[in-house]
């Protein structure tokens, strides 16, 4: 069994979930589901020793061979790290959900099928080496996330959140597909590894920048970067295990994975560096600032997730800078990708545990509103401990792993000030400053989150339920994660050896060739003379002071209106595309036949005259025309007179008779232009037509009362004149530019010898081109049947179910 | 003569379009009838009026003297088809009038809030 088949293991499990849920109601389905991530985590852990030495495993099977599309699994340091995060945290989340979701009240089979589907999709995303299969799994994560957010589908907010996240992430996904296709056009291969080898050639291609921007759009929407982060706070309507798993630890990191994976291709571009670093930092500071506005615990965590994702994103941007530096391995830039991966792991641990603690609070008190909570410290001591560990790590305090990554983050940002390509020497100073401000707010909201919930006054009368400590089973998963938070602080270098260094060479292959060459040693203590230390101390000092005075200045958030925000913009966009487009289509879909005819004739004139003008096709040539004879002119005048009579007729009867006159005149034309069969047919048919007209309107006596001359309308006349002139011009040009001889010579020569007939027209109709006649007979037959059924068939309105 | 006929065809088209843009169903049908007359004459004109004899084999007539038989065959087919369609239209209009009590197409839009 090659690793590629293991991607589908959760999906295979998912097949049995509904069956188990129905047949074994006494067993919580989660226990069965738990086996999938545990098996996978153990399986992927077995690759760690190989990965530590820079070995990679590639396996694939063909999906659509003719289009060169395959499902592939490429396990290098980066994808192995993500796979372990997905399965490891997946196992903890499933365990947590067993105690969180009630097996009697919830539709567990739906939940676990979606969750397993998501797990497969996510493994596919991080392991795919093939662009198209990467996109396939990417959209599968969007869809399963949509299903999970809308899990409680009877709630409006859930459906709204699911829809919003779907629209935004699928938009990004489609953009990304465009970027992938451009990459394929440029490189001629779908394989990411081969594209990385081709990177220098791609960089000079015209599509390079487009592909870069489109792929970044995909990454930014998925990883909730500015301004696409708005879906994430609304996705908090999902059950808490889902928020912990998808919207903090795994799916939102798919965008980070994408950026990390494509860094070797795009790092050469300054646009990439600026966008990834700049948007990342902006997102970090913006979201950490607005986190303090939230009242819902999960809302705070959602903004904090956005902020932390921005932090990691900016570090990945700095990692790309290293590509542009001579001898980068000797500079501090090499820290960037290391710090990004390190913080990615740290964030997964502490944010996962914080979400689970929030779920516990919600579960035990019945609310997540921070204004109602407080003083839970003594009631829920274990949850409090876990929350403190998570929050202080998030704030960047020792002895938790967040401290280490925050120090490295400052180092990386400071290094930008020393860099003099892309005018970083002018603007570079902004980066550490913005990063520092973002960190101060991170510090404040971390304290806000934990102390406004657990410290202060206990308000039992505000709580829907009497608060209790959670059952032990629910505490296992957050406890494991919190333990990791502390352990990782003390053994960062072991973590580095196992996971981070193999991942770093995947991001920065231009710096290192094997994990052994990554000579980074993490230390908690940099000595007294490092700027990072003073920046951190400043964060603690300013953050602490501001948290102390939070109740005084938190009111400034009321200044920011909901209408003029990114959410307001999104709502307006949705409203416009729904109501606005509806109004637009009502504007031109008037329901009047006249309007549609005006569109059709108008475009006919525009397109035909435009083509005539552009191709310079107009011609008027009198050579080869037949002479004009007196009786032809007279008949022509009669025709014109008849037509004008139709137009001017006061009564419909006059119009019908004038129409008959026009028809007989046409028959006369057929006579003088030597077409006896036509003349005969025309005479007969015109007679029948006029009789039909008269018959039809003989039965409508009321009409005569309303009869009046057709009012002259200048708009209609202009369009009519346009069509008439166009047709005349086309007729002139066509007649004046005959290119080939008629085929009729053949008919004339062979009509007697081959077909044994004298009347050439009739022989054409029944012999040379008999099929035309067959179907013309069919048309007549259909018309006759239709007329009969229309007259005879009388379904009254009551019998018709569609009418009222 | 072909040029004159082209102008005449253009005039027929103009009248037909003008009639089709009116709001009376009967006038719209008359317009389609005029339009088909225009189309038939256009077909005939584009074939050219070269021959001096009808396309029927006769003694003493050379092949070059026959009028072009192909457009005539095409027109004959077109006449029959347009006749079928026109009569269907007519009965349709007649029935629509019987059911709806109007021949004003502007009133045949369904209700305003019909979606």
Coordinates of C-alpha atoms in Angstrom, one line a residue, chain A residues 140-637:
Chain A
X140 CA -13.6 19.4 -1.3
X141 CA -12.3 21.1 1.9
X142 CA -14.5 24.1 1.0
X143 CA -17.6 21.9 0.5
X144 CA -17.1 19.9 3.6
X145 CA -16.4 23.1 5.6
X146 CA -19.7 24.5 4.2
X147 CA -21.5 21.4 5.4
X148 CA -20.0 21.5 8.8
X149 CA -20.6 25.2 9.4
X150 CA -24.2 24.6 8.4
X151 CA -24.5 21.5 10.6
X152 CA -27.3 23.0 12.6
X153 CA -29.1 23.9 9.5
X154 CA -32.3 24.9 11.1
X155 CA -30.6 28.1 12.4
X156 CA -30.5 31.1 10.2
X157 CA -27.0 32.2 11.4
X158 CA -25.5 28.8 10.5
X159 CA -26.9 28.9 7.0
X160 CA -25.7 32.5 6.6
X161 CA -22.2 31.7 7.8
X162 CA -22.0 28.6 5.7
X163 CA -23.1 30.5 2.6
X164 CA -20.6 33.3 3.2
X165 CA -17.6 31.0 3.8
X166 CA -18.6 29.0 0.7
X167 CA -18.9 32.0 -1.5
X168 CA -15.6 33.5 -0.4
X169 CA -13.5 30.4 -0.4
X170 CA -14.9 29.1 -3.6
X171 CA -14.2 32.4 -5.2
X172 CA -10.6 32.1 -4.1
X173 CA -10.5 28.5 -5.2
X174 CA -11.6 29.4 -8.7
X175 CA -9.0 32.1 -8.9
X176 CA -6.4 29.6 -7.8
X177 CA -7.5 27.2 -10.5
X178 CA -6.8 30.0 -13.0
X179 CA -3.4 30.4 -11.5
X180 CA -2.7 26.7 -11.8
X181 CA -3.8 26.6 -15.4
X182 CA -1.5 29.5 -16.2
X183 CA 1.4 27.6 -14.4
X184 CA 0.6 24.6 -16.6
X185 CA 0.6 26.8 -19.7
X186 CA 4.0 28.2 -18.7
X187 CA 5.7 25.1 -17.5
X188 CA 3.9 22.4 -19.5
X189 CA 3.6 20.2 -16.4
X190 CA 1.2 19.8 -13.6
X191 CA 3.7 18.5 -11.2
X192 CA 4.7 21.1 -8.5
X193 CA 8.2 19.5 -8.1
X194 CA 8.9 19.8 -11.8
X195 CA 7.6 23.4 -11.8
X196 CA 10.0 24.3 -9.0
X197 CA 12.8 23.0 -11.1
X198 CA 11.6 25.1 -14.0
X199 CA 11.1 28.2 -11.8
X200 CA 13.9 30.4 -13.4
X201 CA 12.2 29.9 -16.8
X202 CA 8.7 30.7 -15.5
X203 CA 9.9 33.9 -13.9
X204 CA 10.4 35.6 -17.2
X205 CA 7.1 34.5 -18.7
X206 CA 4.3 37.0 -19.4
X207 CA 1.8 35.0 -17.3
X208 CA 4.0 34.7 -14.3
X209 CA 2.6 37.7 -12.5
X210 CA -1.0 36.8 -13.2
X211 CA -0.5 33.3 -12.0
X212 CA 1.2 34.6 -8.9
X213 CA -1.7 37.0 -8.0
X214 CA -4.4 34.4 -8.8
X215 CA -2.7 31.7 -6.6
X216 CA -2.3 34.3 -3.8
X217 CA -6.0 35.1 -4.0
X218 CA -6.7 31.5 -3.4
X219 CA -4.4 31.4 -0.5
X220 CA -5.6 34.6 1.0
X221 CA -9.3 33.7 0.9
X222 CA -8.7 30.3 2.4
X223 CA -6.4 31.5 5.1
X224 CA -8.8 34.4 6.0
X225 CA -6.3 37.2 5.1
X226 CA -7.3 40.8 4.8
X227 CA -9.9 41.6 3.3
X228 CA -11.2 38.1 3.0
X229 CA -11.2 37.3 6.6
X230 CA -14.8 38.2 7.1
X231 CA -16.1 34.6 6.6
X232 CA -14.2 33.2 9.5
X233 CA -16.0 35.0 12.4
X234 CA -19.3 34.0 10.8
X235 CA -18.1 30.4 10.5
X236 CA -18.1 30.3 14.3
X237 CA -21.7 29.1 14.1
X238 CA -20.3 25.7 13.5
X239 CA -20.1 23.2 16.4
X240 CA -17.1 24.0 18.5
X241 CA -15.1 20.9 17.6
X242 CA -15.4 22.0 14.0
X243 CA -14.2 25.5 14.8
X244 CA -11.3 24.0 16.7
X245 CA -10.4 21.7 13.9
X246 CA -11.2 23.5 10.7
X247 CA -11.1 27.1 11.6
X248 CA -8.1 27.2 13.7
X249 CA -5.8 24.3 13.2
X250 CA -6.2 22.9 9.7
X251 CA -8.3 24.3 6.9
X252 CA -7.3 27.9 7.4
X253 CA -3.7 26.8 7.2
X254 CA -4.3 25.4 3.7
X255 CA -3.6 28.9 2.4
X256 CA -0.4 29.0 4.4
X257 CA 0.6 25.6 3.1
X258 CA -0.1 26.9 -0.5
X259 CA 2.1 29.9 0.0
X260 CA 4.9 27.8 1.6
X261 CA 4.7 25.3 -1.2
X262 CA 4.9 27.8 -3.9
X263 CA 7.5 30.0 -2.4
X264 CA 10.3 28.3 -4.3
X265 CA 8.5 29.2 -7.6
X266 CA 7.4 32.7 -6.8
X267 CA 10.0 33.9 -4.3
X268 CA 11.9 35.5 -7.2
X269 CA 9.2 38.1 -7.6
X270 CA 9.2 41.2 -5.5
X271 CA 5.4 41.4 -5.8
X272 CA 5.2 38.1 -4.0
X273 CA 7.4 39.4 -1.1
X274 CA 5.5 42.6 -0.8
X275 CA 2.0 41.1 -1.0
X276 CA 2.6 38.1 1.3
X277 CA 4.5 40.1 3.9
X278 CA 2.4 43.3 3.7
X279 CA -1.0 41.6 3.7
X280 CA 0.1 39.2 6.4
X281 CA 1.2 42.0 8.7
X282 CA -1.9 44.2 7.9
X283 CA -4.1 41.2 8.7
X284 CA -2.3 40.5 11.9
X285 CA -2.6 44.0 13.3
X286 CA -6.1 44.7 12.0
X287 CA -7.6 41.5 13.4
X288 CA -5.8 41.8 16.7
X289 CA -7.2 45.3 17.1
X290 CA -10.8 44.2 16.3
X291 CA -10.6 41.1 18.4
X292 CA -11.2 43.4 21.4
X293 CA -14.4 44.5 20.0
X294 CA -15.9 41.0 20.2
X295 CA -18.3 39.9 23.0
X296 CA -18.5 36.3 21.9
X297 CA -15.7 34.1 23.1
X298 CA -15.6 32.3 19.8
X299 CA -15.6 35.7 18.0
X300 CA -12.5 36.7 19.9
X301 CA -10.8 33.5 19.0
X302 CA -11.9 33.9 15.4
X303 CA -10.2 37.3 15.1
X304 CA -7.2 36.0 17.0
X305 CA -6.9 33.1 14.5
X306 CA -7.1 35.6 11.7
X307 CA -4.4 37.7 13.4
X308 CA -2.1 34.7 14.0
X309 CA -2.6 33.5 10.4
X310 CA -1.5 36.9 9.3
X311 CA 1.6 36.6 11.4
X312 CA 2.6 33.3 9.9
X313 CA 1.8 34.7 6.4
X314 CA 4.1 37.6 6.9
X315 CA 6.9 35.3 8.0
X316 CA 6.5 33.3 4.9
X317 CA 6.8 36.5 2.9
X318 CA 10.1 37.2 4.7
X319 CA 11.2 33.7 3.9
X320 CA 10.9 34.6 0.3
X321 CA 13.2 37.6 0.8
X322 CA 16.0 35.2 1.7
X323 CA 16.0 34.2 -2.0
X324 CA 17.2 37.7 -2.9
X325 CA 20.0 37.9 -0.4
X326 CA 23.6 36.9 -1.2
X327 CA 24.7 34.2 1.2
X328 CA 21.4 34.2 2.9
X329 CA 22.3 31.3 5.1
X330 CA 24.6 33.6 7.0
X331 CA 21.9 36.2 7.6
X332 CA 18.8 36.3 9.9
X333 CA 16.4 35.8 7.0
X334 CA 16.9 32.1 7.3
X335 CA 14.9 32.3 10.5
X336 CA 11.7 33.4 8.7
X337 CA 10.5 30.1 7.3
X338 CA 11.7 28.3 10.5
X339 CA 9.7 30.7 12.6
X340 CA 6.7 30.4 10.3
X341 CA 6.6 26.6 10.6
X342 CA 7.3 26.8 14.4
X343 CA 4.5 29.2 15.0
X344 CA 2.2 27.2 12.8
X345 CA 2.7 24.2 15.1
X346 CA 2.4 26.4 18.2
X347 CA -0.7 28.0 17.0
X348 CA -2.4 24.7 16.2
X349 CA -1.7 23.5 19.8
X350 CA -2.8 26.6 21.8
X351 CA -5.6 27.6 19.5
X352 CA -7.0 24.1 19.4
X353 CA -7.0 23.9 23.2
X354 CA -8.5 27.4 23.6
X355 CA -11.4 26.5 21.3
X356 CA -12.1 23.4 23.2
X357 CA -12.1 25.3 26.5
X358 CA -14.6 27.7 24.9
X359 CA -16.7 24.8 24.0
X360 CA -16.5 23.5 27.6
X361 CA -17.6 26.9 28.9
X362 CA -20.4 27.1 26.4
X363 CA -21.4 23.5 27.3
X364 CA -21.3 24.0 31.1
X365 CA -22.7 27.6 31.4
X366 CA -24.9 27.8 28.3
X367 CA -23.5 31.0 27.1
X368 CA -20.4 32.4 25.3
X369 CA -21.1 36.0 25.9
X370 CA -18.1 37.5 27.8
X371 CA -20.3 40.1 29.5
X372 CA -22.2 37.4 31.3
X373 CA -19.2 35.3 32.2
X374 CA -16.7 35.9 35.0
X375 CA -15.4 34.4 38.1
X376 CA -15.4 30.9 36.8
X377 CA -11.9 30.3 38.2
X378 CA -13.0 28.6 41.3
X379 CA -15.9 26.7 39.6
X380 CA -13.9 25.3 36.7
X381 CA -10.3 25.2 37.9
X382 CA -9.1 22.7 35.3
X383 CA -10.6 24.6 32.4
X384 CA -9.1 27.8 33.8
X385 CA -5.6 26.3 33.9
X386 CA -5.9 25.1 30.3
X387 CA -7.2 28.5 29.2
X388 CA -4.4 30.3 31.0
X389 CA -1.8 28.1 29.3
X390 CA -3.3 28.7 25.9
X391 CA -3.8 32.4 26.3
X392 CA -0.4 33.2 27.8
X393 CA 1.2 31.2 25.0
X394 CA -0.9 33.2 22.5
X395 CA 0.2 36.4 24.2
X396 CA 3.9 35.3 24.0
X397 CA 4.8 34.8 27.5
X398 CA 7.4 32.3 28.8
X399 CA 7.4 29.4 29.6
X400 CA 5.1 28.7 26.8
X401 CA 5.9 28.0 23.1
X402 CA 4.3 31.2 21.9
X403 CA 7.1 33.1 23.5
X404 CA 9.7 31.4 21.3
X405 CA 7.9 32.0 18.1
X406 CA 7.1 35.6 19.0
X407 CA 10.8 36.3 19.5
X408 CA 11.7 34.7 16.2
X409 CA 8.9 36.8 14.6
X410 CA 10.5 40.0 15.9
X411 CA 13.9 38.8 14.6
X412 CA 12.5 38.2 11.2
X413 CA 10.7 41.6 11.0
X414 CA 13.8 43.4 12.3
X415 CA 15.9 41.8 9.6
X416 CA 13.8 43.5 7.0
X417 CA 15.1 46.9 8.1
X418 CA 18.6 45.8 7.1
X419 CA 17.5 44.8 3.7
X420 CA 18.1 47.1 0.8
X421 CA 16.4 45.5 -2.2
X422 CA 12.8 46.5 -3.2
X423 CA 13.2 49.8 -1.2
X424 CA 12.9 47.9 2.1
X425 CA 15.5 50.3 3.4
X426 CA 13.0 53.1 3.2
X427 CA 9.9 51.3 4.3
X428 CA 11.4 48.5 6.2
X429 CA 11.2 50.2 9.5
X430 CA 7.4 50.1 9.2
X431 CA 7.4 46.3 9.4
X432 CA 8.7 45.8 13.0
X433 CA 6.6 48.8 14.2
X434 CA 3.4 47.3 12.8
X435 CA 4.3 43.9 14.0
X436 CA 5.0 45.3 17.5
X437 CA 1.6 47.1 17.6
X438 CA -0.1 43.9 16.5
X439 CA 1.6 42.0 19.2
X440 CA 0.5 44.5 21.9
X441 CA -3.1 44.0 20.9
X442 CA -2.5 40.2 20.8
X443 CA -1.3 40.5 24.4
X444 CA -4.4 42.5 25.4
X445 CA -7.0 40.3 23.8
X446 CA -5.3 37.2 25.2
X447 CA -5.7 38.6 28.7
X448 CA -9.2 39.9 27.9
X449 CA -10.2 36.4 26.8
X450 CA -9.0 34.5 29.8
X451 CA -9.4 37.0 32.7
X452 CA -12.7 38.4 31.7
X453 CA -14.1 34.9 31.6
X454 CA -12.5 33.3 34.6
X455 CA -11.5 36.2 36.9
X456 CA -13.7 38.9 38.3
X457 CA -17.2 38.5 39.8
X458 CA -19.2 35.3 39.4
X459 CA -22.6 36.2 38.0
X460 CA -24.8 33.0 38.4
X461 CA -28.0 34.9 37.8
X462 CA -26.9 35.8 34.3
X463 CA -26.0 32.3 33.3
X464 CA -28.6 30.0 31.7
X465 CA -27.2 26.9 33.5
X466 CA -25.5 26.3 36.8
X467 CA -21.8 26.2 36.0
X468 CA -19.9 23.0 36.7
X469 CA -16.5 21.6 35.8
X470 CA -16.6 19.6 32.6
X471 CA -16.6 15.8 32.5
X472 CA -13.1 14.3 32.4
X473 CA -13.5 13.0 28.8
X474 CA -14.0 16.5 27.5
X475 CA -10.9 17.8 29.2
X476 CA -8.5 15.1 27.8
X477 CA -8.0 16.7 24.4
X478 CA -7.4 20.3 25.5
X479 CA -5.2 19.0 28.3
X480 CA -3.1 17.1 25.8
X481 CA -2.7 20.2 23.7
X482 CA -2.0 22.4 26.6
X483 CA 0.7 20.0 27.8
X484 CA 2.2 20.2 24.3
X485 CA 2.3 24.0 24.7
X486 CA 4.5 23.7 27.7
X487 CA 6.5 20.8 26.5
X488 CA 7.4 22.5 23.2
X489 CA 8.8 25.4 25.1
X490 CA 11.4 23.2 26.8
X491 CA 12.2 21.0 23.8
X492 CA 12.0 23.3 20.8
X493 CA 15.2 21.9 19.3
X494 CA 13.9 18.3 19.2
X495 CA 10.8 19.6 17.5
X496 CA 13.0 21.4 15.1
X497 CA 15.0 18.3 14.3
X498 CA 11.9 16.2 13.7
X499 CA 9.5 18.4 11.9
X500 CA 10.6 22.0 11.3
X501 CA 14.0 21.5 9.5
X502 CA 12.6 19.0 6.9
X503 CA 9.8 21.5 6.3
X504 CA 12.1 24.4 6.0
X505 CA 14.1 22.8 3.1
X506 CA 10.8 22.4 1.3
X507 CA 10.1 26.2 1.6
X508 CA 13.6 27.4 1.0
X509 CA 15.4 24.9 -1.2
X510 CA 17.5 27.7 -2.5
X511 CA 19.2 27.9 1.0
X512 CA 19.6 24.3 2.0
X513 CA 20.0 21.0 0.5
X514 CA 19.3 18.7 3.4
X515 CA 17.8 19.2 6.9
X516 CA 21.2 18.8 8.5
X517 CA 22.3 22.0 6.9
X518 CA 19.6 24.1 8.7
X519 CA 21.8 25.4 11.4
X520 CA 19.2 27.1 13.5
X521 CA 19.2 26.6 17.2
X522 CA 16.2 27.8 19.2
X523 CA 17.0 29.4 22.5
X524 CA 14.6 31.1 24.9
X525 CA 17.3 33.5 26.0
X526 CA 19.1 35.8 23.5
X527 CA 21.2 37.7 26.0
X528 CA 20.7 41.2 27.3
X529 CA 21.8 42.9 24.1
X530 CA 19.0 41.8 21.7
X531 CA 16.4 44.2 20.4
X532 CA 13.9 41.4 20.4
X533 CA 14.0 41.2 24.2
X534 CA 13.3 44.9 24.6
X535 CA 10.4 44.7 22.1
X536 CA 8.9 41.8 24.0
X537 CA 9.3 43.6 27.3
X538 CA 7.6 46.6 25.7
X539 CA 4.8 44.5 24.6
X540 CA 4.3 43.2 28.1
X541 CA 4.5 46.7 29.6
X542 CA 2.2 48.5 27.2
X543 CA -0.1 45.6 26.8
X544 CA -0.4 45.1 30.6
X545 CA -1.1 48.8 31.1
X546 CA -3.7 48.9 28.3
X547 CA -5.4 45.8 29.6
X548 CA -5.6 47.3 33.1
X549 CA -7.4 50.4 31.6
X550 CA -9.4 48.3 29.1
X551 CA -12.9 49.2 30.5
X552 CA -12.1 52.9 29.8
X553 CA -11.1 52.8 26.2
X554 CA -13.0 49.8 24.9
X555 CA -15.8 52.1 24.1
X556 CA -13.9 53.5 21.1
X557 CA -14.9 50.3 19.3
X558 CA -18.5 51.7 19.2
X559 CA -17.2 54.3 16.8
X560 CA -16.8 51.6 14.1
X561 CA -20.2 51.1 12.5
X562 CA -21.4 47.8 11.2
X563 CA -22.7 49.3 8.0
X564 CA -19.4 50.8 6.9
X565 CA -17.3 47.7 7.4
X566 CA -16.1 44.9 5.2
X567 CA -19.1 42.9 6.4
X568 CA -21.3 45.7 5.3
X569 CA -19.5 45.7 1.9
X570 CA -20.1 42.0 1.6
X571 CA -23.8 42.3 2.5
X572 CA -24.2 45.1 0.0
X573 CA -22.5 43.0 -2.6
X574 CA -24.8 40.1 -1.9
X575 CA -27.8 42.4 -1.9
X576 CA -26.7 44.0 -5.2
X577 CA -26.1 40.7 -6.9
X578 CA -29.5 39.5 -5.8
X579 CA -31.8 42.4 -5.8
X580 CA -29.8 44.7 -8.1
X581 CA -29.4 42.1 -10.8
X582 CA -33.0 41.2 -10.5
X583 CA -33.9 44.9 -11.0
X584 CA -31.5 45.0 -13.9
X585 CA -33.1 42.1 -15.7
X586 CA -36.5 43.5 -15.0
X587 CA -35.3 46.6 -16.7
X588 CA -34.8 45.0 -20.1
X589 CA -37.0 41.9 -19.7
X590 CA -40.1 44.1 -20.0
X591 CA -42.4 41.4 -21.2
X592 CA -43.4 43.5 -24.2
X593 CA -42.9 41.7 -27.5
X594 CA -42.1 45.1 -29.0
X595 CA -39.1 45.5 -26.7
X596 CA -37.6 42.2 -27.7
X597 CA -38.2 42.8 -31.4
X598 CA -36.5 46.2 -31.0
X599 CA -33.5 44.5 -29.5
X600 CA -33.3 41.9 -32.2
X601 CA -33.8 44.3 -35.1
X602 CA -31.5 46.9 -33.5
X603 CA -28.7 44.4 -33.2
X604 CA -29.4 43.0 -36.7
X605 CA -28.9 46.5 -38.1
X606 CA -25.8 47.3 -35.9
X607 CA -24.1 44.0 -36.6
X608 CA -24.8 43.9 -40.3
X609 CA -24.0 47.5 -41.1
X610 CA -21.0 47.3 -38.8
X611 CA -19.7 44.3 -40.7
X612 CA -20.3 46.0 -44.0
X613 CA -18.4 49.0 -42.8
X614 CA -15.5 47.2 -41.2
X615 CA -14.9 44.7 -44.0
X616 CA -15.5 47.4 -46.6
X617 CA -17.9 45.0 -48.3
X618 CA -20.3 47.5 -49.8
X619 CA -20.5 47.5 -53.6
X620 CA -22.9 48.7 -56.2
X621 CA -22.3 47.4 -59.7
X622 CA -24.7 47.8 -62.5
X623 CA -23.0 45.5 -65.0
X624 CA -24.9 42.3 -65.9
X625 CA -28.2 43.6 -64.6
X626 CA -31.2 43.1 -66.8
X627 CA -32.9 46.2 -68.3
X628 CA -35.7 47.9 -66.6
X629 CA -39.0 47.6 -68.4
X630 CA -42.1 49.7 -68.1
X631 CA -44.5 47.0 -66.8
X632 CA -42.0 45.9 -64.2
X633 CA -42.0 49.5 -62.9
X634 CA -45.7 49.7 -62.9
X635 CA -46.1 46.4 -61.0
X636 CA -43.5 47.6 -58.6
X637 CA -45.5 50.8 -58.0

